[in-house]
Amino acid sequence: MGEMAAAFGLTTTPLHAVTPPAPRSIAIPAALAVFVTLTGVGLWSWLGNRASPVLEPGQMAQLTLDPGLEVDPAISPDGKWVAYASGRFGNMHVHLRQVSDGRAVDLTAGLPGDHRWPKWSPDGTKIMFQASGAIYVIPALGGVQPRRIVDRPTSGVTEAPSDLPGAGSGTWSPDGSQIAYTTSHAIFVASSDGSESREVAADYFPHSLHWSPNGSRLVYVSGNALYVLGSVTLANGAASAIRVLSLSDGSLVSVTERERVYQSPIWLPNGDRLLYISNEGGARDIYEVELNSSGAPTGPPSRLTTNLGALTISLSADGRKIAYSVFRSDANIWSIPIPLQGTSSISEAKAVTEGTQAIEGISVSPDGRWLVFDSNRRGNFDIYRLALPDGQPEQLTDHPANDFIRSWSPDGEEIAFYSFRHGTRDLFVMRADGSYETRLTDDPAQERGPDWSPDGNSLAFHSDKTGNTEIWVMTREDRSSSWGEPRQLTSGGGFNPRWSPDGQWIAYLSAGTLRLISPEGGSHLALAEGGTTILDPDPVFPEWSADSRTVYFKATDAQGMASFWSVPLSGGVPRLLVRFDDPMRPSLRPEFTTDGERFFFTIGTQESDIWIMDLLPG
């Protein structure tokens, strides 16, 4: 592709360039125009910032300065107010603040639950938001209790309404007479009071809806809803795609492919352009793209900002002011000895890695000499290894897509991981030095979390092949053989499988309960159930002791506070091992690993503030 561009006398701007190119006029030969048409979005992404933007950033001002999280900004149609979500995960409330000055007002203080995703009505008099699987409306200046308008679809669906997931990601039509919202698998349109719901499209975790100015189309994000609405997964690097839905005929047009982070699409007032967030240039920045009458891009996007770090964006009715949240997250690996007696405090933990980076998955080598982990220390997530106790990280993968680690083989020769290299999560295996990568899965489903059997010839993982996340197993005869087709192990939901060292059991999580199942299948055993008087927090990730007699697990409570526990294989009361009792050392991710003597896990921080930016003609 680079040679073809050179043959036509064109130059390209690298995706990591720190400034957008100056506006210019480019005459594209007919042959290249045909090539661009045939290759579509893939080539546009490769060409980078070739388009001249219609808009450019103006003055920026920080609106919130409070510690913690302020997310989901929604600027009022007149550009004078911003509604946003703030507080601790699990107990966030919708707040309102003037752009010019003033203190924040808690609009939803009287409603229990987690309140997210505020959206203004077109006339600026009401705010819609989601809480506990339902959509509510409240007057913009508060004063009354929020009114629930949608719990779940009640008409126009084939399933029984009680079987459908709750509603979220609501948005208003331009005239305020209708709302659109999503479930985990579909988009619905209803009257503004929530009645007369009808399904208008089905997709994989649709979210972040925004209605076109003329009311004929919806733009939304397909996949990675946890980027916007998650807690520990907020701003995660999973791939997603932006799509445009025609409400007249139900047709779908892809604005981007599912290759990178593409989030928070919003229409400009004239209806022929979109703004959205993407990390295709490295940092999360704002991009602008022009669409044709069918909703397809007419050319490559232009990059409006550089290293902004924005999470989501919102636009005033005249398109002159934009509100955005700047999200920052860091996580490094720490370790703590497993207490033989009593309970340890997280204050006893020691740092293993340091620096400005986010680490998610960790695995210790069978001989305890190495750690392998994923990190975004160079932009996207790649896999690294370091020698314990204080070695320097060595990069094992170097791919534009995000790679995430999970498990080191029992003989120490191979590493299993998953990657977004082909648009969805697929499983891969490579040598421990990063060579000889092999792709194991190739389907539209999301496969992740692979873990090795003791003999090194099977992998347990979780996948949503059936529409529900379940545990699966795939096997090979030996290292020289091909991997067979996966077989489904569970039918009642399951994730984060971990194989016992003796090969007899697979521990996994399902519905807040630590469970066991035989690798051959059959009924499961519940080992530790969260949300009870015995164990209040929910188990989120298991690991085994070397003798297979004990399962260690990490748990989190409703406020996101972590803890480490153990429970005998024979059952019994779980024992609290490590208490995360220092608020300055929160462990936000579920993953951890152990060498039998220590726990290795991440400690991280999350911070987000709301900013306002003027948009000027380009």
Coordinates of C-alpha atoms in Angstrom, one line a residue:
M1 CA 0.0 0.0 0.0
G2 CA 2.9 2.3 0.8
E3 CA 4.5 1.6 -2.6
M4 CA 1.2 2.3 -4.4
A5 CA 0.8 5.6 -2.6
A6 CA 4.4 6.5 -3.6
A7 CA 3.7 5.5 -7.2
F8 CA 1.0 8.1 -7.4
G9 CA 3.3 10.7 -5.9
L10 CA 1.5 10.9 -2.5
T11 CA 2.9 11.1 1.0
T12 CA 1.3 9.8 4.1
T13 CA 1.3 11.1 7.7
P14 CA 2.2 8.4 10.3
L15 CA -0.5 7.6 12.8
H16 CA 1.8 8.7 15.6
A17 CA 2.3 12.2 14.2
V18 CA 1.8 14.8 16.9
T19 CA 0.1 17.4 14.8
P20 CA -2.6 17.2 12.1
P21 CA -1.5 18.0 8.6
A22 CA -2.2 21.5 7.3
P23 CA -5.3 21.8 5.1
R24 CA -4.5 21.2 1.5
S25 CA -6.0 20.1 -1.8
I26 CA -5.1 16.7 -3.2
A27 CA -5.9 15.6 -6.7
I28 CA -6.3 11.8 -6.6
P29 CA -5.8 10.0 -9.9
A30 CA -8.7 7.9 -11.1
A31 CA -6.9 4.6 -10.5
L32 CA -6.2 5.5 -6.9
A33 CA -9.8 6.6 -6.5
V34 CA -11.0 3.2 -7.6
F35 CA -8.5 1.6 -5.2
V36 CA -9.8 3.7 -2.3
T37 CA -13.4 2.8 -3.1
L38 CA -12.5 -0.9 -3.2
T39 CA -10.5 -1.0 0.0
G40 CA -12.8 1.3 2.0
V41 CA -12.3 1.9 5.7
G42 CA -9.2 -0.2 5.9
L43 CA -7.3 2.1 3.6
W44 CA -8.7 5.2 5.1
S45 CA -7.4 4.2 8.5
W46 CA -4.0 3.4 7.0
L47 CA -3.8 6.8 5.2
G48 CA -4.3 8.5 8.6
N49 CA -5.1 12.2 8.7
R50 CA -5.4 13.1 5.1
A51 CA -8.8 14.8 5.2
S52 CA -9.0 18.6 5.9
P53 CA -11.2 19.1 9.0
V54 CA -14.2 21.3 8.8
L55 CA -13.7 22.1 12.5
E56 CA -10.7 22.8 14.7
P57 CA -10.3 23.0 18.5
G58 CA -10.7 26.4 20.2
Q59 CA -10.3 27.4 23.8
M60 CA -10.4 24.6 26.4
A61 CA -11.4 25.0 30.1
Q62 CA -11.6 22.4 32.9
L63 CA -15.1 22.3 34.4
T64 CA -14.6 19.8 37.4
L65 CA -11.6 19.6 39.7
D66 CA -12.8 17.1 42.3
P67 CA -10.8 14.0 43.0
G68 CA -12.2 10.7 41.7
L69 CA -14.4 10.2 38.7
E70 CA -16.6 12.6 36.7
V71 CA -17.8 10.9 33.5
D72 CA -20.6 10.8 30.9
P73 CA -20.7 14.5 30.2
A74 CA -23.8 15.8 28.4
I75 CA -23.9 19.5 27.5
S76 CA -27.3 21.2 27.3
P77 CA -28.6 22.2 23.9
D78 CA -27.9 25.9 24.7
G79 CA -24.4 25.1 25.9
K80 CA -24.8 26.6 29.3
W81 CA -25.1 23.5 31.5
V82 CA -23.4 20.1 31.7
A83 CA -24.9 17.0 33.3
Y84 CA -22.6 14.2 34.3
A85 CA -22.2 11.1 36.5
S86 CA -19.9 11.3 39.5
G87 CA -19.1 9.3 42.6
R88 CA -18.0 5.8 43.4
F89 CA -18.8 2.9 41.1
G90 CA -22.1 1.3 42.2
N91 CA -23.3 4.6 43.7
M92 CA -22.8 7.2 41.0
H93 CA -25.3 10.1 40.8
V94 CA -26.2 12.5 38.0
H95 CA -24.9 16.0 38.8
L96 CA -25.6 19.3 37.1
R97 CA -23.2 22.3 36.7
Q98 CA -23.2 25.6 34.9
V99 CA -20.5 26.0 32.3
S100 CA -19.8 29.6 33.4
D101 CA -19.5 28.9 37.1
G102 CA -21.3 27.5 40.2
R103 CA -21.3 24.4 42.3
A104 CA -22.5 21.0 41.3
V105 CA -26.1 19.9 42.2
D106 CA -26.9 16.2 42.8
L107 CA -30.0 15.6 40.7
T108 CA -30.6 12.0 41.7
A109 CA -29.7 11.9 45.4
G110 CA -33.1 10.3 46.3
L111 CA -32.8 7.3 44.0
P112 CA -30.8 4.1 44.9
G113 CA -28.4 2.5 42.5
D114 CA -25.8 3.5 40.0
H115 CA -26.9 6.5 37.8
R116 CA -25.2 6.9 34.5
W117 CA -25.4 8.3 31.0
P118 CA -27.5 11.5 31.3
K119 CA -29.0 12.9 28.1
W120 CA -30.8 16.2 27.6
S121 CA -34.2 16.5 25.9
P122 CA -34.0 18.7 22.8
D123 CA -35.8 21.6 24.5
G124 CA -33.4 21.4 27.5
T125 CA -36.1 20.9 30.1
K126 CA -35.5 17.3 31.0
I127 CA -32.6 14.8 31.5
M128 CA -32.8 11.1 30.8
F129 CA -30.4 8.7 32.5
Q130 CA -30.1 5.0 33.3
A131 CA -30.0 3.2 36.6
S132 CA -30.3 -0.5 37.6
G133 CA -31.4 -1.6 34.1
A134 CA -34.0 1.0 33.7
I135 CA -34.3 4.5 32.1
Y136 CA -35.5 7.5 34.1
V137 CA -36.4 11.1 33.3
I138 CA -36.1 14.0 35.7
P139 CA -36.7 17.8 35.2
A140 CA -33.4 19.5 34.3
L141 CA -33.4 21.6 37.5
G142 CA -34.5 18.7 39.7
G143 CA -37.0 19.3 42.5
V144 CA -38.9 16.0 42.0
Q145 CA -38.2 12.3 42.1
P146 CA -37.0 10.8 38.8
R147 CA -39.7 9.0 36.8
R148 CA -39.0 5.5 35.4
I149 CA -40.1 5.3 31.8
V150 CA -38.5 2.1 30.5
D151 CA -37.6 -1.0 32.4
R152 CA -37.3 -3.4 29.5
P153 CA -39.2 -3.7 26.2
T154 CA -42.8 -4.6 26.6
S155 CA -44.0 -4.9 23.0
G156 CA -42.7 -5.6 19.5
V157 CA -40.3 -8.3 20.6
T158 CA -40.4 -12.1 20.1
E159 CA -39.1 -13.0 23.6
A160 CA -41.0 -12.8 26.8
P161 CA -40.4 -9.3 28.2
S162 CA -39.4 -10.8 31.6
D163 CA -36.5 -12.6 29.9
L164 CA -35.1 -9.5 28.3
P165 CA -32.2 -7.6 29.9
G166 CA -32.7 -4.1 31.2
A167 CA -32.6 -1.0 29.1
G168 CA -29.8 1.6 28.8
S169 CA -28.0 4.0 26.6
G170 CA -31.1 6.2 26.0
T171 CA -31.2 9.1 23.6
W172 CA -34.0 11.5 22.4
S173 CA -35.3 12.0 18.9
P174 CA -34.7 15.6 17.6
D175 CA -38.4 16.6 18.2
G176 CA -38.5 14.9 21.6
S177 CA -41.4 12.7 20.7
Q178 CA -39.5 9.4 20.8
I179 CA -36.5 7.8 22.6
A180 CA -34.1 5.1 21.5
Y181 CA -32.4 2.7 23.8
T182 CA -30.6 -0.6 23.9
T183 CA -30.5 -4.0 25.5
S184 CA -27.5 -6.3 25.4
H185 CA -28.4 -7.4 21.9
A186 CA -30.8 -5.0 20.3
I187 CA -31.9 -1.4 19.7
F188 CA -35.4 -0.2 20.4
V189 CA -37.4 2.9 19.7
A190 CA -40.3 3.9 21.9
S191 CA -42.6 6.9 22.5
S192 CA -41.1 9.5 24.8
D193 CA -43.0 8.1 27.8
G194 CA -41.5 4.6 27.2
S195 CA -44.6 3.0 25.7
E196 CA -45.0 1.3 22.3
S197 CA -41.4 -0.1 22.2
R198 CA -40.4 -1.7 19.0
E199 CA -37.1 -3.4 18.1
V200 CA -35.4 -1.7 15.1
A201 CA -32.1 -3.6 14.9
A202 CA -30.1 -6.4 16.5
D203 CA -26.4 -6.2 17.1
Y204 CA -23.6 -7.2 19.5
F205 CA -23.8 -5.0 22.6
P206 CA -25.0 -1.8 20.9
H207 CA -24.7 1.4 22.9
S208 CA -23.9 5.1 22.8
L209 CA -26.9 5.9 20.6
H210 CA -27.2 9.4 19.0
W211 CA -30.1 10.5 16.7
S212 CA -29.4 12.3 13.5
P213 CA -30.6 15.9 13.3
N214 CA -33.3 15.0 10.7
G215 CA -34.6 12.0 12.7
S216 CA -34.0 9.4 10.0
R217 CA -31.0 7.6 11.4
L218 CA -29.3 6.5 14.5
V219 CA -25.5 6.2 15.0
Y220 CA -24.2 3.9 17.6
V221 CA -21.3 1.8 18.8
S222 CA -21.2 -2.0 18.3
G223 CA -19.3 -3.9 21.0
N224 CA -17.3 -2.9 24.1
A225 CA -20.1 -1.3 26.0
L226 CA -17.9 -1.6 29.1
Y227 CA -15.6 1.1 27.7
V228 CA -18.4 3.6 28.5
L229 CA -20.5 1.9 31.2
G230 CA -18.1 -0.4 32.9
S231 CA -16.3 0.2 36.2
V232 CA -12.8 -1.4 36.3
T233 CA -13.2 -1.8 32.5
L234 CA -13.9 1.9 31.9
A235 CA -11.9 3.1 28.9
N236 CA -10.6 -0.4 28.1
G237 CA -8.9 -1.0 24.8
A238 CA -11.2 -3.6 23.3
A239 CA -12.1 -3.1 19.7
S240 CA -15.5 -1.7 18.6
A241 CA -17.2 -0.3 15.5
I242 CA -19.4 2.7 14.7
R243 CA -22.5 2.0 12.6
V244 CA -25.4 4.0 11.2
L245 CA -28.9 2.6 11.3
S246 CA -31.6 3.8 8.9
L247 CA -34.9 3.9 10.7
S248 CA -36.9 3.7 7.5
D249 CA -35.6 0.4 6.2
G250 CA -33.4 -1.0 9.0
S251 CA -30.3 -1.0 6.9
L252 CA -26.9 -0.8 8.6
V253 CA -23.8 1.0 7.3
S254 CA -20.4 0.6 9.0
V255 CA -18.5 3.9 9.5
T256 CA -15.5 2.0 10.9
E257 CA -14.5 -1.6 11.1
R258 CA -14.1 -3.4 14.5
E259 CA -10.3 -3.0 14.7
R260 CA -9.6 -0.3 17.3
V261 CA -11.4 1.8 19.9
Y262 CA -14.2 3.7 18.1
Q263 CA -16.5 5.3 20.6
S264 CA -18.9 8.1 21.4
P265 CA -20.2 9.1 17.9
I266 CA -22.2 12.3 17.7
W267 CA -23.8 14.1 14.7
L268 CA -22.8 17.6 13.8
P269 CA -25.8 19.9 13.4
N270 CA -25.9 19.7 9.5
G271 CA -26.3 15.9 9.7
D272 CA -23.6 15.0 7.2
R273 CA -20.7 14.6 9.5
L274 CA -19.8 12.7 12.7
L275 CA -17.4 13.3 15.5
Y276 CA -16.1 10.3 17.5
I277 CA -13.4 9.1 19.8
S278 CA -10.7 6.7 18.6
N279 CA -7.2 5.6 19.6
E280 CA -6.1 4.9 16.0
G281 CA -3.4 7.6 16.4
G282 CA -2.2 6.3 19.8
A283 CA -4.0 8.4 22.4
R284 CA -7.8 8.8 22.6
D285 CA -8.6 11.7 20.3
I286 CA -11.5 13.3 18.5
Y287 CA -12.0 12.5 14.9
E288 CA -14.3 14.0 12.2
V289 CA -15.7 12.1 9.2
E290 CA -18.1 13.1 6.4
L291 CA -20.9 10.8 5.5
N292 CA -22.9 10.4 2.3
S293 CA -26.7 10.1 2.1
S294 CA -26.6 6.4 3.1
G295 CA -24.4 7.0 6.1
A296 CA -21.2 5.7 4.7
P297 CA -18.0 7.7 4.9
T298 CA -17.1 9.8 1.8
G299 CA -13.4 9.7 2.7
P300 CA -10.9 9.3 5.4
P301 CA -11.4 10.8 8.9
S302 CA -9.5 13.9 10.1
R303 CA -8.0 14.1 13.5
L304 CA -9.1 17.2 15.4
T305 CA -7.0 16.8 18.6
T306 CA -3.7 15.5 19.7
N307 CA -3.2 13.4 22.9
L308 CA -6.4 14.7 24.4
G309 CA -7.2 11.5 26.3
A310 CA -10.9 12.0 26.0
L311 CA -13.3 9.2 27.1
T312 CA -16.6 10.5 25.7
I313 CA -17.9 13.7 24.0
S314 CA -21.1 15.7 23.9
L315 CA -22.1 18.6 21.6
S316 CA -24.3 21.7 22.0
A317 CA -27.2 22.1 19.6
D318 CA -25.3 24.8 17.5
G319 CA -22.2 22.6 17.3
R320 CA -20.0 25.3 18.9
K321 CA -19.2 23.8 22.3
I322 CA -18.2 20.3 23.2
A323 CA -18.0 18.7 26.6
Y324 CA -15.7 15.8 27.2
S325 CA -14.2 13.8 30.0
V326 CA -10.5 13.3 30.3
F327 CA -9.9 9.8 31.8
R328 CA -6.5 8.6 33.2
S329 CA -5.8 5.1 34.5
D330 CA -2.6 3.6 35.7
A331 CA -2.0 0.1 37.1
N332 CA 1.3 -1.7 38.0
I333 CA 2.1 -5.1 39.5
W334 CA 2.5 -5.6 43.2
S335 CA 3.1 -8.7 45.3
I336 CA 2.3 -9.8 48.9
P337 CA 3.2 -13.0 50.7
I338 CA 0.3 -15.4 51.3
P339 CA -0.3 -15.4 55.0
L340 CA -0.1 -18.8 56.7
Q341 CA -2.2 -17.5 59.6
G342 CA -4.4 -14.4 60.2
T343 CA -5.1 -11.7 57.7
S344 CA -2.6 -9.4 56.0
S345 CA -3.0 -5.7 55.2
I346 CA -2.4 -4.4 51.7
S347 CA 0.1 -2.0 53.3
E348 CA 2.5 -4.9 53.4
A349 CA 2.5 -5.2 49.6
K350 CA 5.6 -4.3 47.5
A351 CA 5.7 -2.9 44.0
V352 CA 7.1 -5.2 41.2
T353 CA 6.7 -2.8 38.2
E354 CA 6.5 1.0 38.0
G355 CA 5.8 3.7 35.5
T356 CA 3.0 5.3 33.6
Q357 CA 1.2 2.3 32.2
A358 CA -1.9 0.1 32.6
I359 CA -1.5 -3.6 33.2
E360 CA -4.4 -6.1 33.2
G361 CA -3.4 -9.8 32.9
I362 CA -0.5 -11.4 34.8
S363 CA 0.9 -15.0 34.8
V364 CA 3.9 -16.4 36.7
S365 CA 6.1 -19.0 35.0
P366 CA 6.0 -22.6 36.4
D367 CA 9.5 -22.2 37.9
G368 CA 8.6 -18.9 39.5
R369 CA 11.4 -17.0 37.9
W370 CA 9.4 -14.9 35.4
L371 CA 6.3 -12.8 35.1
V372 CA 4.5 -12.3 31.9
F373 CA 1.9 -9.5 31.6
D374 CA 0.2 -7.2 29.2
S375 CA 0.8 -3.5 29.2
N376 CA 0.0 -0.3 27.2
R377 CA 3.3 1.2 28.0
R378 CA 3.9 1.9 24.3
G379 CA 0.4 2.8 23.3
N380 CA -1.7 -0.2 22.6
F381 CA -1.5 -3.4 24.7
D382 CA 1.3 -5.8 24.1
I383 CA 2.7 -8.7 26.0
Y384 CA 5.9 -8.4 28.1
R385 CA 7.9 -10.6 30.4
L386 CA 10.4 -9.8 33.2
A387 CA 12.7 -11.8 35.4
L388 CA 11.9 -11.8 39.1
P389 CA 12.5 -10.1 41.4
D390 CA 13.6 -6.9 39.6
G391 CA 14.2 -7.5 35.9
Q392 CA 13.5 -5.1 33.1
P393 CA 10.4 -5.7 30.9
E394 CA 11.1 -7.5 27.6
Q395 CA 8.5 -7.0 24.9
L396 CA 7.2 -10.3 23.3
T397 CA 4.4 -9.1 20.9
D398 CA 4.4 -6.0 18.7
H399 CA 1.1 -5.8 16.8
P400 CA -1.1 -2.8 16.1
A401 CA -4.0 -4.6 17.7
N402 CA -4.3 -5.2 21.5
D403 CA -2.8 -8.4 22.9
F404 CA -3.8 -9.7 26.4
I405 CA -2.0 -12.3 28.5
R406 CA -3.6 -15.0 30.5
S407 CA -1.6 -18.2 31.0
W408 CA 1.9 -19.8 30.9
S409 CA 2.0 -23.5 29.9
P410 CA 3.0 -26.0 32.7
D411 CA 6.3 -26.8 31.0
G412 CA 7.1 -23.1 30.7
E413 CA 7.5 -23.4 26.9
E414 CA 4.4 -21.7 25.6
I415 CA 2.1 -18.7 26.5
A416 CA -1.6 -18.6 25.7
F417 CA -3.1 -15.1 25.1
Y418 CA -6.0 -13.5 23.2
S419 CA -6.0 -10.6 20.8
F420 CA -8.2 -8.3 18.7
R421 CA -6.0 -8.8 15.6
H422 CA -9.0 -9.9 13.5
G423 CA -11.7 -7.7 14.9
T424 CA -13.0 -9.9 17.8
R425 CA -11.2 -11.6 20.6
D426 CA -9.4 -14.8 19.3
L427 CA -7.1 -17.2 21.1
F428 CA -3.4 -17.5 20.2
V429 CA -0.4 -19.5 21.5
M430 CA 3.2 -18.5 21.1
R431 CA 6.6 -19.7 22.4
A432 CA 7.7 -18.2 25.7
D433 CA 10.2 -16.0 23.8
G434 CA 7.4 -14.5 21.7
S435 CA 8.1 -16.5 18.5
Y436 CA 5.9 -18.9 16.5
E437 CA 2.5 -17.4 17.1
T438 CA -0.5 -19.6 16.2
R439 CA -4.1 -18.5 16.0
L440 CA -6.5 -21.1 17.6
T441 CA -10.0 -19.6 17.1
D442 CA -11.5 -17.9 14.0
D443 CA -15.2 -17.0 14.4
P444 CA -17.3 -14.0 15.2
A445 CA -17.6 -14.9 18.9
Q446 CA -15.4 -13.5 21.7
E447 CA -12.9 -16.0 23.1
R448 CA -10.7 -15.0 26.0
G449 CA -9.1 -16.1 29.3
P450 CA -7.3 -19.3 28.1
D451 CA -5.8 -21.5 30.8
W452 CA -3.7 -24.6 30.3
S453 CA -4.4 -28.2 31.5
P454 CA -1.6 -29.8 33.5
D455 CA -0.4 -31.9 30.5
G456 CA -0.2 -28.8 28.3
N457 CA -2.5 -30.2 25.6
S458 CA -5.8 -28.6 26.5
L459 CA -7.0 -25.0 27.0
A460 CA -10.1 -23.9 29.0
F461 CA -11.5 -20.5 28.1
H462 CA -14.7 -18.6 28.1
S463 CA -16.7 -17.6 25.0
D464 CA -20.0 -16.2 24.0
K465 CA -20.5 -18.5 21.1
T466 CA -24.0 -19.5 22.3
G467 CA -25.0 -15.9 23.1
N468 CA -24.2 -16.5 26.7
T469 CA -20.7 -16.6 28.2
E470 CA -19.8 -20.2 28.9
I471 CA -16.7 -22.3 29.6
W472 CA -15.2 -24.2 26.6
V473 CA -12.3 -26.6 26.2
M474 CA -10.1 -27.3 23.1
T475 CA -7.5 -30.1 22.9
R476 CA -4.6 -31.3 20.8
E477 CA -2.8 -34.6 20.7
D478 CA 0.6 -33.1 21.3
R479 CA 2.6 -29.9 20.5
S480 CA 3.1 -31.0 16.9
S481 CA -0.6 -31.5 16.4
S482 CA -3.4 -29.2 15.3
W483 CA -6.0 -28.0 17.9
G484 CA -9.4 -29.6 17.7
E485 CA -12.8 -28.0 17.7
P486 CA -13.9 -26.5 21.0
R487 CA -16.5 -28.3 23.1
Q488 CA -18.8 -26.6 25.5
L489 CA -18.3 -27.4 29.2
T490 CA -21.0 -25.3 31.0
S491 CA -24.5 -24.3 30.2
G492 CA -25.4 -22.0 33.0
G493 CA -22.8 -19.3 32.4
G494 CA -19.2 -19.1 33.3
F495 CA -16.0 -17.1 32.9
N496 CA -12.3 -17.0 34.1
P497 CA -11.7 -20.8 34.2
R498 CA -8.5 -22.1 36.0
W499 CA -7.4 -25.7 35.7
S500 CA -6.3 -27.5 38.9
P501 CA -2.7 -28.7 38.9
D502 CA -3.8 -32.4 39.3
G503 CA -6.2 -32.0 36.3
Q504 CA -9.3 -33.1 38.2
W505 CA -11.2 -29.8 38.3
I506 CA -11.7 -26.5 36.5
A507 CA -12.6 -23.6 38.8
Y508 CA -14.6 -20.8 37.3
L509 CA -17.0 -17.9 38.2
S510 CA -20.7 -17.7 37.5
A511 CA -23.3 -15.3 38.9
G512 CA -21.1 -14.2 41.8
T513 CA -20.3 -17.8 42.8
L514 CA -17.0 -19.7 42.7
R515 CA -17.8 -23.1 41.1
L516 CA -16.0 -26.3 40.1
I517 CA -16.7 -28.6 37.2
S518 CA -14.9 -31.7 35.8
P519 CA -13.0 -31.2 32.6
E520 CA -15.3 -33.9 31.2
G521 CA -18.4 -31.9 32.0
G522 CA -21.3 -32.8 34.1
S523 CA -22.9 -31.0 37.0
H524 CA -21.0 -28.2 38.8
L525 CA -20.3 -27.7 42.5
A526 CA -20.6 -24.4 44.2
L527 CA -17.6 -23.7 46.4
A528 CA -18.1 -20.1 47.6
E529 CA -21.1 -18.0 47.0
G530 CA -20.9 -14.2 47.2
G531 CA -23.5 -11.9 48.7
T532 CA -24.1 -14.0 51.8
T533 CA -23.6 -13.5 55.5
I534 CA -20.5 -15.8 55.2
L535 CA -19.0 -14.2 52.2
D536 CA -20.3 -10.7 51.5
P537 CA -18.1 -9.8 48.4
D538 CA -18.5 -11.6 45.1
P539 CA -15.6 -13.9 43.9
V540 CA -14.2 -12.5 40.6
F541 CA -11.1 -14.6 39.9
P542 CA -9.8 -18.0 41.0
E543 CA -6.3 -19.6 41.4
W544 CA -5.2 -22.9 42.7
S545 CA -2.7 -24.0 45.3
A546 CA 0.1 -26.2 44.0
D547 CA -1.3 -29.3 45.7
S548 CA -4.9 -28.7 44.3
R549 CA -6.3 -28.8 47.8
T550 CA -7.2 -25.1 48.0
V551 CA -8.7 -22.5 45.8
Y552 CA -7.6 -18.9 46.2
F553 CA -9.9 -16.2 44.9
K554 CA -10.1 -12.5 44.6
A555 CA -13.4 -10.9 45.6
T556 CA -14.9 -7.4 45.3
D557 CA -17.7 -5.8 47.3
A558 CA -20.4 -3.4 46.0
Q559 CA -18.0 -0.4 46.3
G560 CA -15.3 -2.2 44.3
M561 CA -13.0 -2.9 47.3
A562 CA -10.9 -6.0 46.7
S563 CA -9.8 -8.8 49.0
F564 CA -8.1 -12.2 48.8
W565 CA -9.6 -15.4 50.2
S566 CA -9.0 -19.1 50.3
V567 CA -11.4 -22.0 50.5
P568 CA -10.6 -25.8 50.8
L569 CA -11.5 -28.0 47.9
S570 CA -13.6 -30.0 50.3
G571 CA -15.7 -26.9 51.0
G572 CA -16.1 -24.9 54.2
V573 CA -16.1 -21.3 55.3
P574 CA -13.8 -19.1 53.1
R575 CA -10.9 -17.5 54.9
L576 CA -9.9 -13.9 54.5
L577 CA -6.2 -13.7 53.6
V578 CA -5.6 -10.1 52.4
R579 CA -7.6 -7.0 53.1
F580 CA -7.3 -4.0 50.8
D581 CA -7.7 -1.6 53.7
D582 CA -5.6 1.3 52.2
P583 CA -7.7 3.5 49.9
M584 CA -4.5 4.7 48.3
R585 CA -3.8 1.1 47.1
P586 CA -6.9 0.0 45.3
S587 CA -6.9 -3.2 43.1
L588 CA -9.4 -2.6 40.4
R589 CA -8.8 -5.5 38.0
P590 CA -9.9 -9.0 38.9
E591 CA -6.8 -10.8 37.6
F592 CA -4.1 -12.1 39.8
T593 CA -1.6 -15.0 39.8
T594 CA 0.5 -16.9 42.4
D595 CA 3.8 -18.8 42.7
G596 CA 2.5 -20.6 45.8
E597 CA 4.2 -18.2 48.2
R598 CA 3.0 -14.8 46.9
F599 CA 0.1 -13.2 45.2
F600 CA 0.8 -11.0 42.2
F601 CA -1.8 -8.5 41.3
T602 CA -2.3 -4.9 40.1
I603 CA -2.8 -1.7 42.0
G604 CA -4.2 1.2 40.0
T605 CA -5.8 4.5 40.0
Q606 CA -8.6 6.1 38.0
E607 CA -9.2 9.8 37.6
S608 CA -11.6 11.7 35.3
D609 CA -12.6 15.3 34.9
I610 CA -15.0 17.2 32.7
W611 CA -13.7 19.8 30.2
I612 CA -15.3 22.2 27.8
M613 CA -13.9 23.1 24.4
D614 CA -15.0 25.6 21.8
L615 CA -15.2 24.3 18.2
L616 CA -14.2 26.7 15.5
P617 CA -14.5 26.5 11.7
G618 CA -11.5 24.8 10.2

